[in-house]
PDB file of C-alpha atoms and ligand atoms in Angstrom:
ATOM      1  CA  MET A   1      -0.463  -0.234   0.211  1.00  0.00           C
ATOM      2  CA  SER A   2       3.039   2.426   0.839  1.00  0.00           C
ATOM      3  CA  ARG A   3       4.069   1.630  -2.557  1.00  0.00           C
ATOM      4  CA  LYS A   4       1.893   2.678  -4.492  1.00  0.00           C
ATOM      5  CA  ILE A   5       1.106   5.489  -2.480  1.00  0.00           C
ATOM      6  CA  GLU A   6       4.775   6.583  -3.303  1.00  0.00           C
ATOM      7  CA  ASN A   7       4.251   5.736  -7.014  1.00  0.00           C
ATOM      8  CA  LEU A   8       0.908   8.607  -7.233  1.00  0.00           C
ATOM      9  CA  GLU A   9       1.756  10.760  -9.968  1.00  0.00           C
ATOM     10  CA  ASP A  10       1.249  14.298 -10.265  1.00  0.00           C
ATOM     11  CA  ASP A  11      -2.084  15.336 -12.085  1.00  0.00           C
ATOM     12  CA  VAL A  12      -2.392  18.234 -14.615  1.00  0.00           C
ATOM     13  CA  VAL A  13      -5.709  20.245 -14.790  1.00  0.00           C
ATOM     14  CA  ILE A  14      -6.258  23.024 -17.162  1.00  0.00           C
ATOM     15  CA  ARG A  15      -8.404  25.682 -15.776  1.00  0.00           C
ATOM     16  CA  ASN A  16      -9.006  28.555 -17.568  1.00  0.00           C
ATOM     17  CA  GLY A  17      -6.446  28.358 -19.932  1.00  0.00           C
ATOM     18  CA  LYS A  18      -3.918  27.989 -17.263  1.00  0.00           C
ATOM     19  CA  GLY A  19      -2.266  24.325 -16.484  1.00  0.00           C
ATOM     20  CA  ILE A  20      -2.750  23.607 -12.656  1.00  0.00           C
ATOM     21  CA  GLN A  21      -0.224  20.549 -11.068  1.00  0.00           C
ATOM     22  CA  VAL A  22      -1.776  18.925  -8.420  1.00  0.00           C
ATOM     23  CA  SER A  23       0.791  16.687  -6.216  1.00  0.00           C
ATOM     24  CA  TYR A  24      -0.544  14.355  -3.637  1.00  0.00           C
ATOM     25  CA  GLN A  25       0.851  13.802  -0.018  1.00  0.00           C
ATOM     26  CA  MET A  26      -1.516  11.251   1.779  1.00  0.00           C
ATOM     27  CA  HIS A  27      -2.245  12.377   5.565  1.00  0.00           C
ATOM     28  CA  CYS A  28      -4.455   9.754   7.691  1.00  0.00           C
ATOM     29  CA  THR A  29      -5.557  12.319  10.005  1.00  0.00           C
ATOM     30  CA  MET A  30      -9.489  11.462   9.031  1.00  0.00           C
ATOM     31  CA  ILE A  31      -9.952   9.231  12.039  1.00  0.00           C
ATOM     32  CA  ASP A  32     -11.402   9.678  15.922  1.00  0.00           C
ATOM     33  CA  GLY A  33      -9.584   8.989  19.198  1.00  0.00           C
ATOM     34  CA  SER A  34     -10.691   4.991  18.912  1.00  0.00           C
ATOM     35  CA  VAL A  35      -8.553   4.374  15.628  1.00  0.00           C
ATOM     36  CA  ALA A  36      -6.143   6.772  17.007  1.00  0.00           C
ATOM     37  CA  ASN A  37      -5.570   4.488  20.269  1.00  0.00           C
ATOM     38  CA  ILE A  38      -5.309   1.195  17.560  1.00  0.00           C
ATOM     39  CA  LEU A  39      -2.625   2.810  15.004  1.00  0.00           C
ATOM     40  CA  THR A  40      -0.654   4.472  18.337  1.00  0.00           C
ATOM     41  CA  GLY A  41      -0.616   1.345  20.419  1.00  0.00           C
ATOM     42  CA  THR A  42      -2.678   3.066  23.163  1.00  0.00           C
ATOM     43  CA  ASN A  43      -4.139   0.696  25.284  1.00  0.00           C
ATOM     44  CA  ALA A  44      -6.635   2.476  27.118  1.00  0.00           C
ATOM     45  CA  SER A  45      -9.149   5.376  25.614  1.00  0.00           C
ATOM     46  CA  SER A  46      -8.859   7.452  28.589  1.00  0.00           C
ATOM     47  CA  ASN A  47      -4.974   7.957  27.900  1.00  0.00           C
ATOM     48  CA  CYS A  48      -3.532  10.438  25.643  1.00  0.00           C
ATOM     49  CA  PHE A  49      -2.055   9.038  22.280  1.00  0.00           C
ATOM     50  CA  ILE A  50       0.433  11.622  21.869  1.00  0.00           C
ATOM     51  CA  CYS A  51       2.228  11.606  25.229  1.00  0.00           C
ATOM     52  CA  HIS A  52       0.065   8.317  27.134  1.00  0.00           C
ATOM     53  CA  ALA A  53      -0.752  10.287  30.082  1.00  0.00           C
ATOM     54  CA  LYS A  54      -3.006   8.727  32.409  1.00  0.00           C
ATOM     55  CA  PRO A  55      -6.284  10.198  33.245  1.00  0.00           C
ATOM     56  CA  THR A  56      -5.159  11.495  36.703  1.00  0.00           C
ATOM     57  CA  GLU A  57      -1.974  12.411  35.136  1.00  0.00           C
ATOM     58  CA  MET A  58      -3.841  15.082  32.330  1.00  0.00           C
ATOM     59  CA  ASN A  59      -4.851  17.516  35.295  1.00  0.00           C
ATOM     60  CA  VAL A  60      -1.234  18.520  36.739  1.00  0.00           C
ATOM     61  CA  THR A  61      -0.209  21.793  36.768  1.00  0.00           C
ATOM     62  CA  ASN A  62       3.578  21.316  36.061  1.00  0.00           C
ATOM     63  CA  PHE A  63       2.893  18.841  32.704  1.00  0.00           C
ATOM     64  CA  THR A  64       6.143  16.473  32.226  1.00  0.00           C
ATOM     65  CA  LYS A  65       4.960  14.316  29.725  1.00  0.00           C
ATOM     66  CA  VAL A  66       6.876  13.973  27.330  1.00  0.00           C
ATOM     67  CA  PRO A  67       5.146  13.650  23.827  1.00  0.00           C
ATOM     68  CA  ILE A  68       6.138  11.126  21.123  1.00  0.00           C
ATOM     69  CA  ALA A  69       6.907  13.801  18.018  1.00  0.00           C
ATOM     70  CA  ASN A  70       5.568  10.831  15.079  1.00  0.00           C
ATOM     71  CA  HIS A  71       2.186  10.952  16.590  1.00  0.00           C
ATOM     72  CA  TYR A  72       1.259  14.544  15.355  1.00  0.00           C
ATOM     73  CA  LYS A  73       0.685  12.719  12.039  1.00  0.00           C
ATOM     74  CA  TYR A  74      -2.860  11.795  13.264  1.00  0.00           C
ATOM     75  CA  GLY A  75      -3.920  15.499  13.643  1.00  0.00           C
ATOM     76  CA  LEU A  76      -6.949  16.395  16.117  1.00  0.00           C
ATOM     77  CA  SER A  77      -9.878  15.401  15.033  1.00  0.00           C
ATOM     78  CA  THR A  78     -11.549  18.680  14.302  1.00  0.00           C
ATOM     79  CA  LEU A  79     -14.755  17.771  13.939  1.00  0.00           C
ATOM     80  CA  HIS A  80     -15.240  14.950  17.225  1.00  0.00           C
ATOM     81  CA  ALA A  81     -13.010  17.961  18.991  1.00  0.00           C
ATOM     82  CA  TRP A  82     -16.579  19.099  19.225  1.00  0.00           C
ATOM     83  CA  ILE A  83     -18.431  17.003  20.440  1.00  0.00           C
ATOM     84  CA  ARG A  84     -15.724  15.691  23.075  1.00  0.00           C
ATOM     85  CA  CYS A  85     -15.171  19.179  24.644  1.00  0.00           C
ATOM     86  CA  PHE A  86     -19.024  19.446  24.596  1.00  0.00           C
ATOM     87  CA  GLU A  87     -19.987  16.692  26.685  1.00  0.00           C
ATOM     88  CA  CYS A  88     -16.706  17.273  29.206  1.00  0.00           C
ATOM     89  CA  LEU A  89     -18.418  20.534  30.021  1.00  0.00           C
ATOM     90  CA  LEU A  90     -21.715  18.837  30.535  1.00  0.00           C
ATOM     91  CA  HIS A  91     -20.557  16.215  32.554  1.00  0.00           C
ATOM     92  CA  ILE A  92     -18.516  18.822  35.330  1.00  0.00           C
ATOM     93  CA  ALA A  93     -22.050  20.745  35.257  1.00  0.00           C
ATOM     94  CA  TYR A  94     -24.260  17.533  35.782  1.00  0.00           C
ATOM     95  CA  ARG A  95     -21.226  16.872  39.211  1.00  0.00           C
ATOM     96  CA  LEU A  96     -20.817  20.400  39.766  1.00  0.00           C
ATOM     97  CA  THR A  97     -23.000  20.368  43.060  1.00  0.00           C
ATOM     98  CA  PHE A  98     -20.965  17.433  44.652  1.00  0.00           C
ATOM     99  CA  LYS A  99     -17.557  18.655  42.780  1.00  0.00           C
ATOM    100  CA  CYS A 100     -16.045  14.925  42.235  1.00  0.00           C
ATOM    101  CA  TRP A 101     -15.296  12.781  39.244  1.00  0.00           C
ATOM    102  CA  GLN A 102     -16.316   9.422  40.411  1.00  0.00           C
ATOM    103  CA  VAL A 103     -20.124   9.428  41.213  1.00  0.00           C
ATOM    104  CA  ARG A 104     -20.634   7.954  44.565  1.00  0.00           C
ATOM    105  CA  LYS A 105     -23.407   5.972  45.840  1.00  0.00           C
ATOM    106  CA  GLU A 106     -24.526   8.959  48.067  1.00  0.00           C
ATOM    107  CA  ASN A 107     -24.124  11.464  44.910  1.00  0.00           C
ATOM    108  CA  LYS A 108     -26.213   9.421  42.617  1.00  0.00           C
ATOM    109  CA  ASP A 109     -28.976  11.586  43.302  1.00  0.00           C
ATOM    110  CA  ALA A 110     -27.807  14.946  43.060  1.00  0.00           C
ATOM    111  CA  PHE A 111     -26.326  14.145  39.600  1.00  0.00           C
ATOM    112  CA  SER A 112     -29.380  12.394  38.180  1.00  0.00           C
ATOM    113  CA  ALA A 113     -31.460  15.771  39.415  1.00  0.00           C
ATOM    114  CA  ASN A 114     -28.604  17.897  38.078  1.00  0.00           C
ATOM    115  CA  LYS A 115     -28.643  15.860  34.816  1.00  0.00           C
ATOM    116  CA  VAL A 116     -32.282  15.926  34.118  1.00  0.00           C
ATOM    117  CA  ARG A 117     -32.259  19.729  34.584  1.00  0.00           C
ATOM    118  CA  ILE A 118     -29.925  20.531  32.474  1.00  0.00           C
ATOM    119  CA  GLN A 119     -31.397  18.204  29.898  1.00  0.00           C
ATOM    120  CA  ASN A 120     -34.819  20.372  30.282  1.00  0.00           C
ATOM    121  CA  GLU A 121     -33.566  23.593  30.690  1.00  0.00           C
ATOM    122  CA  PHE A 122     -31.543  22.959  27.128  1.00  0.00           C
ATOM    123  CA  ARG A 123     -35.120  21.791  25.281  1.00  0.00           C
ATOM    124  CA  THR A 124     -36.798  24.688  26.312  1.00  0.00           C
ATOM    125  CA  ARG A 125     -34.486  27.723  26.413  1.00  0.00           C
ATOM    126  CA  LEU A 126     -32.288  26.218  23.294  1.00  0.00           C
ATOM    127  CA  GLY A 127     -34.363  23.563  21.482  1.00  0.00           C
ATOM    128  CA  LEU A 128     -31.961  20.862  22.224  1.00  0.00           C
ATOM    129  CA  ILE A 129     -31.910  17.552  23.111  1.00  0.00           C
ATOM    130  CA  VAL A 130     -28.796  16.806  24.838  1.00  0.00           C
ATOM    131  CA  ASP A 131     -27.142  13.149  26.185  1.00  0.00           C
ATOM    132  CA  GLN A 132     -30.099  10.631  25.029  1.00  0.00           C
ATOM    133  CA  VAL A 133     -29.886   7.523  23.722  1.00  0.00           C
ATOM    134  CA  LYS A 134     -30.512   6.740  20.280  1.00  0.00           C
ATOM    135  CA  THR A 135     -31.243   3.344  19.855  1.00  0.00           C
ATOM    136  CA  GLY A 136     -27.873   2.574  17.483  1.00  0.00           C
ATOM    137  CA  PHE A 137     -26.888   5.348  16.890  1.00  0.00           C
ATOM    138  CA  GLY A 138     -24.866   6.486  20.320  1.00  0.00           C
ATOM    139  CA  THR A 139     -26.704   9.617  21.721  1.00  0.00           C
ATOM    140  CA  THR A 140     -28.043  12.982  20.369  1.00  0.00           C
ATOM    141  CA  ASN A 141     -24.441  14.737  21.193  1.00  0.00           C
ATOM    142  CA  ASP A 142     -23.512  15.165  17.756  1.00  0.00           C
ATOM    143  CA  GLY A 143     -21.243  18.230  15.913  1.00  0.00           C
ATOM    144  CA  ASN A 144     -24.711  20.438  15.508  1.00  0.00           C
ATOM    145  CA  THR A 145     -25.988  20.265  19.225  1.00  0.00           C
ATOM    146  CA  ALA A 146     -22.449  21.180  20.373  1.00  0.00           C
ATOM    147  CA  ARG A 147     -21.659  23.976  17.521  1.00  0.00           C
ATOM    148  CA  LYS A 148     -24.985  25.437  19.027  1.00  0.00           C
ATOM    149  CA  PHE A 149     -24.072  25.257  22.539  1.00  0.00           C
ATOM    150  CA  PHE A 150     -20.783  26.614  22.181  1.00  0.00           C
ATOM    151  CA  SER A 151     -22.177  29.634  19.861  1.00  0.00           C
ATOM    152  CA  ASN A 152     -24.710  30.458  22.791  1.00  0.00           C
ATOM    153  CA  ALA A 153     -21.916  30.863  25.535  1.00  0.00           C
ATOM    154  CA  GLU A 154     -24.025  32.867  28.115  1.00  0.00           C
ATOM    155  CA  VAL A 155     -27.087  30.970  28.098  1.00  0.00           C
ATOM    156  CA  ALA A 156     -25.274  27.710  27.980  1.00  0.00           C
ATOM    157  CA  SER A 157     -23.430  28.790  30.909  1.00  0.00           C
ATOM    158  CA  GLU A 158     -26.357  30.070  32.853  1.00  0.00           C
ATOM    159  CA  ILE A 159     -27.934  26.497  32.319  1.00  0.00           C
ATOM    160  CA  THR A 160     -24.893  24.406  33.199  1.00  0.00           C
ATOM    161  CA  GLY A 161     -23.412  26.714  35.673  1.00  0.00           C
ATOM    162  CA  ILE A 162     -20.073  26.656  33.775  1.00  0.00           C
ATOM    163  CA  ASN A 163     -17.593  29.643  33.554  1.00  0.00           C
ATOM    164  CA  LYS A 164     -18.852  31.617  30.713  1.00  0.00           C
ATOM    165  CA  GLU A 165     -15.564  32.655  29.756  1.00  0.00           C
ATOM    166  CA  LEU A 166     -14.258  28.774  29.694  1.00  0.00           C
ATOM    167  CA  ILE A 167     -16.814  28.127  27.201  1.00  0.00           C
ATOM    168  CA  GLN A 168     -16.071  31.222  25.012  1.00  0.00           C
ATOM    169  CA  ASN A 169     -12.224  29.879  24.973  1.00  0.00           C
ATOM    170  CA  PHE A 170     -13.826  26.860  23.933  1.00  0.00           C
ATOM    171  CA  SER A 171     -15.269  28.256  20.953  1.00  0.00           C
ATOM    172  CA  ILE A 172     -13.265  30.032  19.710  1.00  0.00           C
ATOM    173  CA  ILE A 173     -10.808  27.428  20.159  1.00  0.00           C
ATOM    174  CA  LEU A 174     -12.757  24.795  18.102  1.00  0.00           C
ATOM    175  CA  ARG A 175     -13.369  27.398  15.919  1.00  0.00           C
ATOM    176  CA  LEU A 176     -10.065  28.046  14.683  1.00  0.00           C
ATOM    177  CA  ILE A 177      -8.948  24.495  14.116  1.00  0.00           C
ATOM    178  CA  SER A 178     -12.177  23.844  12.467  1.00  0.00           C
ATOM    179  CA  CYS A 179     -12.241  27.068   9.962  1.00  0.00           C
ATOM    180  CA  GLY A 180      -9.272  25.837   7.196  1.00  0.00           C
ATOM    181  CA  MET A 181      -7.280  29.226   7.667  1.00  0.00           C
ATOM    182  CA  ARG A 182      -3.461  30.076   8.862  1.00  0.00           C
ATOM    183  CA  ILE A 183      -3.659  30.277  12.608  1.00  0.00           C
ATOM    184  CA  ASN A 184      -0.830  32.461  14.805  1.00  0.00           C
ATOM    185  CA  ILE A 185       0.837  29.871  16.810  1.00  0.00           C
ATOM    186  CA  ASP A 186       2.015  32.327  19.335  1.00  0.00           C
ATOM    187  CA  ALA A 187      -1.386  33.784  20.013  1.00  0.00           C
ATOM    188  CA  PHE A 188      -3.078  30.420  19.984  1.00  0.00           C
ATOM    189  CA  ARG A 189      -0.227  29.037  22.547  1.00  0.00           C
ATOM    190  CA  GLU A 190      -1.179  31.379  25.229  1.00  0.00           C
ATOM    191  CA  LEU A 191      -5.022  30.851  24.345  1.00  0.00           C
ATOM    192  CA  LEU A 192      -4.253  27.538  25.334  1.00  0.00           C
ATOM    193  CA  ILE A 193      -2.785  27.929  28.467  1.00  0.00           C
ATOM    194  CA  ARG A 194      -4.881  30.780  29.961  1.00  0.00           C
ATOM    195  CA  THR A 195      -7.801  28.098  28.172  1.00  0.00           C
ATOM    196  CA  ARG A 196      -5.831  25.041  30.493  1.00  0.00           C
ATOM    197  CA  THR A 197      -5.299  27.183  33.463  1.00  0.00           C
ATOM    198  CA  MET A 198      -8.628  28.538  33.746  1.00  0.00           C
ATOM    199  CA  TYR A 199     -10.205  24.738  33.444  1.00  0.00           C
ATOM    200  CA  LEU A 200      -7.476  23.718  35.901  1.00  0.00           C
ATOM    201  CA  THR A 201      -8.404  26.637  38.527  1.00  0.00           C
ATOM    202  CA  GLU A 202     -11.774  25.995  38.398  1.00  0.00           C
ATOM    203  CA  TYR A 203     -12.477  22.052  37.822  1.00  0.00           C
ATOM    204  CA  GLU A 204      -9.062  20.521  38.536  1.00  0.00           C
ATOM    205  CA  TRP A 205     -11.629  17.800  40.275  1.00  0.00           C
ATOM    206  CA  TYR A 206     -12.801  16.688  36.580  1.00  0.00           C
ATOM    207  CA  TYR A 207     -10.033  14.892  35.232  1.00  0.00           C
ATOM    208  CA  MET A 208      -9.724  16.309  31.532  1.00  0.00           C
ATOM    209  CA  PRO A 209     -10.890  13.929  28.908  1.00  0.00           C
ATOM    210  CA  SER A 210      -7.794  12.770  26.573  1.00  0.00           C
ATOM    211  CA  SER A 211      -9.768  14.788  23.961  1.00  0.00           C
ATOM    212  CA  VAL A 212      -9.464  18.083  25.429  1.00  0.00           C
ATOM    213  CA  HIS A 213      -5.862  17.334  27.082  1.00  0.00           C
ATOM    214  CA  LYS A 214      -4.666  16.769  23.502  1.00  0.00           C
ATOM    215  CA  ILE A 215      -6.082  19.991  21.858  1.00  0.00           C
ATOM    216  CA  LEU A 216      -5.104  22.249  24.792  1.00  0.00           C
ATOM    217  CA  MET A 217      -1.440  20.310  25.521  1.00  0.00           C
ATOM    218  CA  HIS A 218      -0.726  19.753  22.173  1.00  0.00           C
ATOM    219  CA  GLY A 219      -2.653  21.543  19.835  1.00  0.00           C
ATOM    220  CA  CYS A 220       0.257  23.865  18.585  1.00  0.00           C
ATOM    221  CA  GLU A 221       2.383  21.047  17.864  1.00  0.00           C
ATOM    222  CA  VAL A 222       0.103  19.348  15.679  1.00  0.00           C
ATOM    223  CA  ILE A 223      -0.855  22.244  14.094  1.00  0.00           C
ATOM    224  CA  GLU A 224       2.861  23.173  13.164  1.00  0.00           C
ATOM    225  CA  TYR A 225       3.346  19.468  12.100  1.00  0.00           C
ATOM    226  CA  PHE A 226       1.089  20.094   8.399  1.00  0.00           C
ATOM    227  CA  ASP A 227       2.009  22.103   5.898  1.00  0.00           C
ATOM    228  CA  LEU A 228      -1.609  23.209   5.245  1.00  0.00           C
ATOM    229  CA  PRO A 229      -4.180  24.589   8.024  1.00  0.00           C
ATOM    230  CA  ILE A 230      -5.462  22.224  10.458  1.00  0.00           C
ATOM    231  CA  GLY A 231      -9.287  22.368   9.547  1.00  0.00           C
ATOM    232  CA  ASN A 232      -8.547  21.050   5.758  1.00  0.00           C
ATOM    233  CA  PHE A 233      -7.456  17.762   7.951  1.00  0.00           C
ATOM    234  CA  SER A 234     -10.708  17.391   9.762  1.00  0.00           C
ATOM    235  CA  GLU A 235     -12.639  14.052   9.387  1.00  0.00           C
ATOM    236  CA  GLU A 236     -16.038  16.418   8.447  1.00  0.00           C
ATOM    237  CA  ALA A 237     -15.712  15.197   5.078  1.00  0.00           C
ATOM    238  CA  LEU A 238     -15.475  11.658   5.750  1.00  0.00           C
ATOM    239  CA  GLU A 239     -18.402  11.746   7.686  1.00  0.00           C
ATOM    240  CA  ALA A 240     -20.181  13.725   5.368  1.00  0.00           C
ATOM    241  CA  LEU A 241     -19.758  11.017   2.922  1.00  0.00           C
ATOM    242  CA  HIS A 242     -21.259   8.548   4.670  1.00  0.00           C
ATOM    243  CA  LYS A 243     -25.161   9.601   2.925  1.00  0.00           C
ATOM    244  CA  HIS A 244     -23.059  10.040  -0.590  1.00  0.00           C
ATOM    245  CA  ILE A 245     -21.765   6.083  -0.142  1.00  0.00           C
ATOM    246  CA  ARG A 246     -24.931   5.269   1.246  1.00  0.00           C
ATOM    247  CA  ILE A 247     -26.508   6.358  -1.867  1.00  0.00           C
ATOM    248  CA  VAL A 248     -24.260   5.676  -4.491  1.00  0.00           C
ATOM    249  CA  ARG A 249     -24.032   1.477  -3.379  1.00  0.00           C
ATOM    250  CA  TYR A 250     -27.546   1.698  -3.551  1.00  0.00           C
ATOM    251  CA  ASP A 251     -28.186   3.060  -6.934  1.00  0.00           C
ATOM    252  CA  HIS A 252     -24.659   2.229  -8.759  1.00  0.00           C
ATOM    253  CA  THR A 253     -22.831  -0.882  -7.660  1.00  0.00           C
ATOM    254  CA  ARG A 254     -23.609  -4.254  -8.874  1.00  0.00           C
ATOM    255  CA  LYS A 255     -25.254  -6.524  -6.134  1.00  0.00           C
ATOM    256  CA  THR A 256     -24.240  -9.880  -7.385  1.00  0.00           C
ATOM    257  CA  ALA A 257     -21.120 -10.041  -4.598  1.00  0.00           C
ATOM    258  CA  ARG A 258     -19.978  -8.128  -1.719  1.00  0.00           C
ATOM    259  CA  GLU A 259     -16.684  -8.239  -3.697  1.00  0.00           C
ATOM    260  CA  HIS A 260     -18.709  -6.501  -6.435  1.00  0.00           C
ATOM    261  CA  THR A 261     -20.764  -4.218  -4.966  1.00  0.00           C
ATOM    262  CA  ASN A 262     -17.484  -2.673  -2.593  1.00  0.00           C
ATOM    263  CA  ARG A 263     -15.317  -3.026  -5.710  1.00  0.00           C
ATOM    264  CA  ASP A 264     -18.243  -1.027  -8.153  1.00  0.00           C
ATOM    265  CA  LEU A 265     -18.334   1.551  -4.931  1.00  0.00           C
ATOM    266  CA  MET A 266     -14.075   2.284  -4.599  1.00  0.00           C
ATOM    267  CA  SER A 267     -14.461   3.037  -8.667  1.00  0.00           C
ATOM    268  CA  TYR A 268     -17.409   5.155  -8.140  1.00  0.00           C
ATOM    269  CA  LEU A 269     -15.414   7.186  -5.046  1.00  0.00           C
ATOM    270  CA  THR A 270     -11.747   7.480  -7.283  1.00  0.00           C
ATOM    271  CA  ILE A 271     -13.845   8.408  -9.912  1.00  0.00           C
ATOM    272  CA  SER A 272     -15.864  11.545  -8.216  1.00  0.00           C
ATOM    273  CA  SER A 273     -12.297  12.296  -6.351  1.00  0.00           C
ATOM    274  CA  ASP A 274     -10.823  13.495  -9.464  1.00  0.00           C
ATOM    275  CA  PRO A 275      -9.492  16.569  -9.926  1.00  0.00           C
ATOM    276  CA  GLU A 276     -10.995  16.828 -13.325  1.00  0.00           C
ATOM    277  CA  VAL A 277     -14.330  16.060 -11.677  1.00  0.00           C
ATOM    278  CA  VAL A 278     -14.211  18.286  -8.736  1.00  0.00           C
ATOM    279  CA  PHE A 279     -13.707  21.161 -10.371  1.00  0.00           C
ATOM    280  CA  LYS A 280     -16.623  20.493 -12.438  1.00  0.00           C
ATOM    281  CA  ARG A 281     -19.153  19.736  -9.512  1.00  0.00           C
ATOM    282  CA  SER A 282     -20.386  22.672  -8.358  1.00  0.00           C
ATOM    283  CA  ALA A 283     -19.527  22.770  -4.381  1.00  0.00           C
ATOM    284  CA  ILE A 284     -22.506  22.453  -2.098  1.00  0.00           C
ATOM    285  CA  PRO A 285     -21.918  24.803   0.908  1.00  0.00           C
ATOM    286  CA  ASN A 286     -22.592  23.036   4.291  1.00  0.00           C
ATOM    287  CA  LYS A 287     -24.596  25.953   6.342  1.00  0.00           C
ATOM    288  CA  ASN A 288     -23.545  23.347   9.105  1.00  0.00           C
ATOM    289  CA  ALA A 289     -19.935  23.902   8.889  1.00  0.00           C
ATOM    290  CA  VAL A 290     -19.785  27.740   8.659  1.00  0.00           C
ATOM    291  CA  TYR A 291     -18.387  29.131  11.457  1.00  0.00           C
ATOM    292  CA  THR A 292     -19.158  32.554  12.687  1.00  0.00           C
ATOM    293  CA  MET A 293     -15.258  34.690  12.482  1.00  0.00           C
ATOM    294  CA  ASP A 294     -16.585  36.777  16.329  1.00  0.00           C
ATOM    295  CA  GLU A 295     -12.838  37.185  18.098  1.00  0.00           C
ATOM    296  CA  LEU A 296     -10.674  35.151  16.070  1.00  0.00           C
ATOM    297  CA  GLU A 297      -9.159  37.917  14.245  1.00  0.00           C
ATOM    298  CA  GLU A 298      -6.685  38.386  16.363  1.00  0.00           C
ATOM    299  CA  TYR A 299      -5.484  34.409  16.097  1.00  0.00           C
ATOM    300  CA  LEU A 300      -5.283  34.107  12.664  1.00  0.00           C
ATOM    301  CA  VAL A 301      -2.607  34.784  10.370  1.00  0.00           C
ATOM    302  CA  ASP A 302      -2.935  37.972   7.649  1.00  0.00           C
ATOM    303  CA  ALA A 303      -4.021  36.441   4.477  1.00  0.00           C
ATOM    304  CA  GLU A 304      -1.122  38.833   3.099  1.00  0.00           C
ATOM    305  CA  GLU A 305       1.389  37.672   5.118  1.00  0.00           C
ATOM    306  CA  THR A 306       0.694  33.787   4.074  1.00  0.00           C
TER     307      THR A 306
HETATM  308 ZN1   ZN B 401      -1.014  14.137  26.047  1.00  0.00          ZN
END
C-alpha cells in the first residue's frame, strides 16, 4: 500500500487556459480517537495517544510527560473535538453540586437531578436534546448540538453553571481549528495555556478527557506539523460522505457479490475525487460548517502575509 502511495503521479488540470499541477500527500487524519489509539498502540481510550498520559495525570499543573512527535501526524480530529469538549463541560455541570469525578452512591441522586434539570432547560431554552441515547446511533450529542452549545455561551453558562469565559474560550479554539485558515501559533499557544489554567483553577477535580487534553496540551505542535491549516484535515469530509456512500451503493453498484459491490463503490468514489471531476462539480456549501469569525481575527495569520 505504501509503495502504491509513493508511486502516485501528479495530475495536471487545465483551468481557464492555465495548467494546475496537483500532487498528492497522504495524511491519516480522518479518524476518531479509537482509531488513533489502535494506530499508536495506546491501550486505554482514556489515555492520551500523543504522550500516553493517564486521566489522573491530565490535570497536573506542571505537566512533564514527553510527547511522541511521530504521533502528531494523526491530527486533531477536529469534528469529534466539538462533541468531546461539549460533553466534557456537560459532565462537569452534572457534578457541580458535589465536585467529584467519580459519582459515588451518596451523590447518585444529585447527579441524576442535575442531569434532568440541565436536559430540560436545554430543551426549553435552546431547543436542544442533550445526552439522550438514540437506539443504534449512540447519543443525541452530535456536531450540530455542540456547535449550538458553543455559539450560545451565555445561555449555556446560565444553564450549566460553567464559567462563561471558559465556554467562550473553547468556542474560539474549536472554531480556529475548524475554519481552515492559518493560525497565529504564538497567540493560539497563549489562548490554550489561558484556557487550561482556567479549567484547572475551577474544575481540577474533573479529570480532563484525553481529547480535550490533546487540544490544550499538544494543539500547537500538531498544527505546526502540517503544511496546510489544520481545519483542512478534519474528518468532516469523511463523515459527510456517509450519506453519499449509501446512495452510490444503492444506485450505482452491482449486488451480485459483496466484492463486486465494494469494487464498484470504490471505483465510483475514485472517479468522483478526480481533480478534473471535482472542478466540474458545483460546490454545495455546508451551512452547518460555517463558523462565525467574531473574535477569531487576532488568532489568525493575515491572508496577505501567507
Ligand atoms: Zn498528551
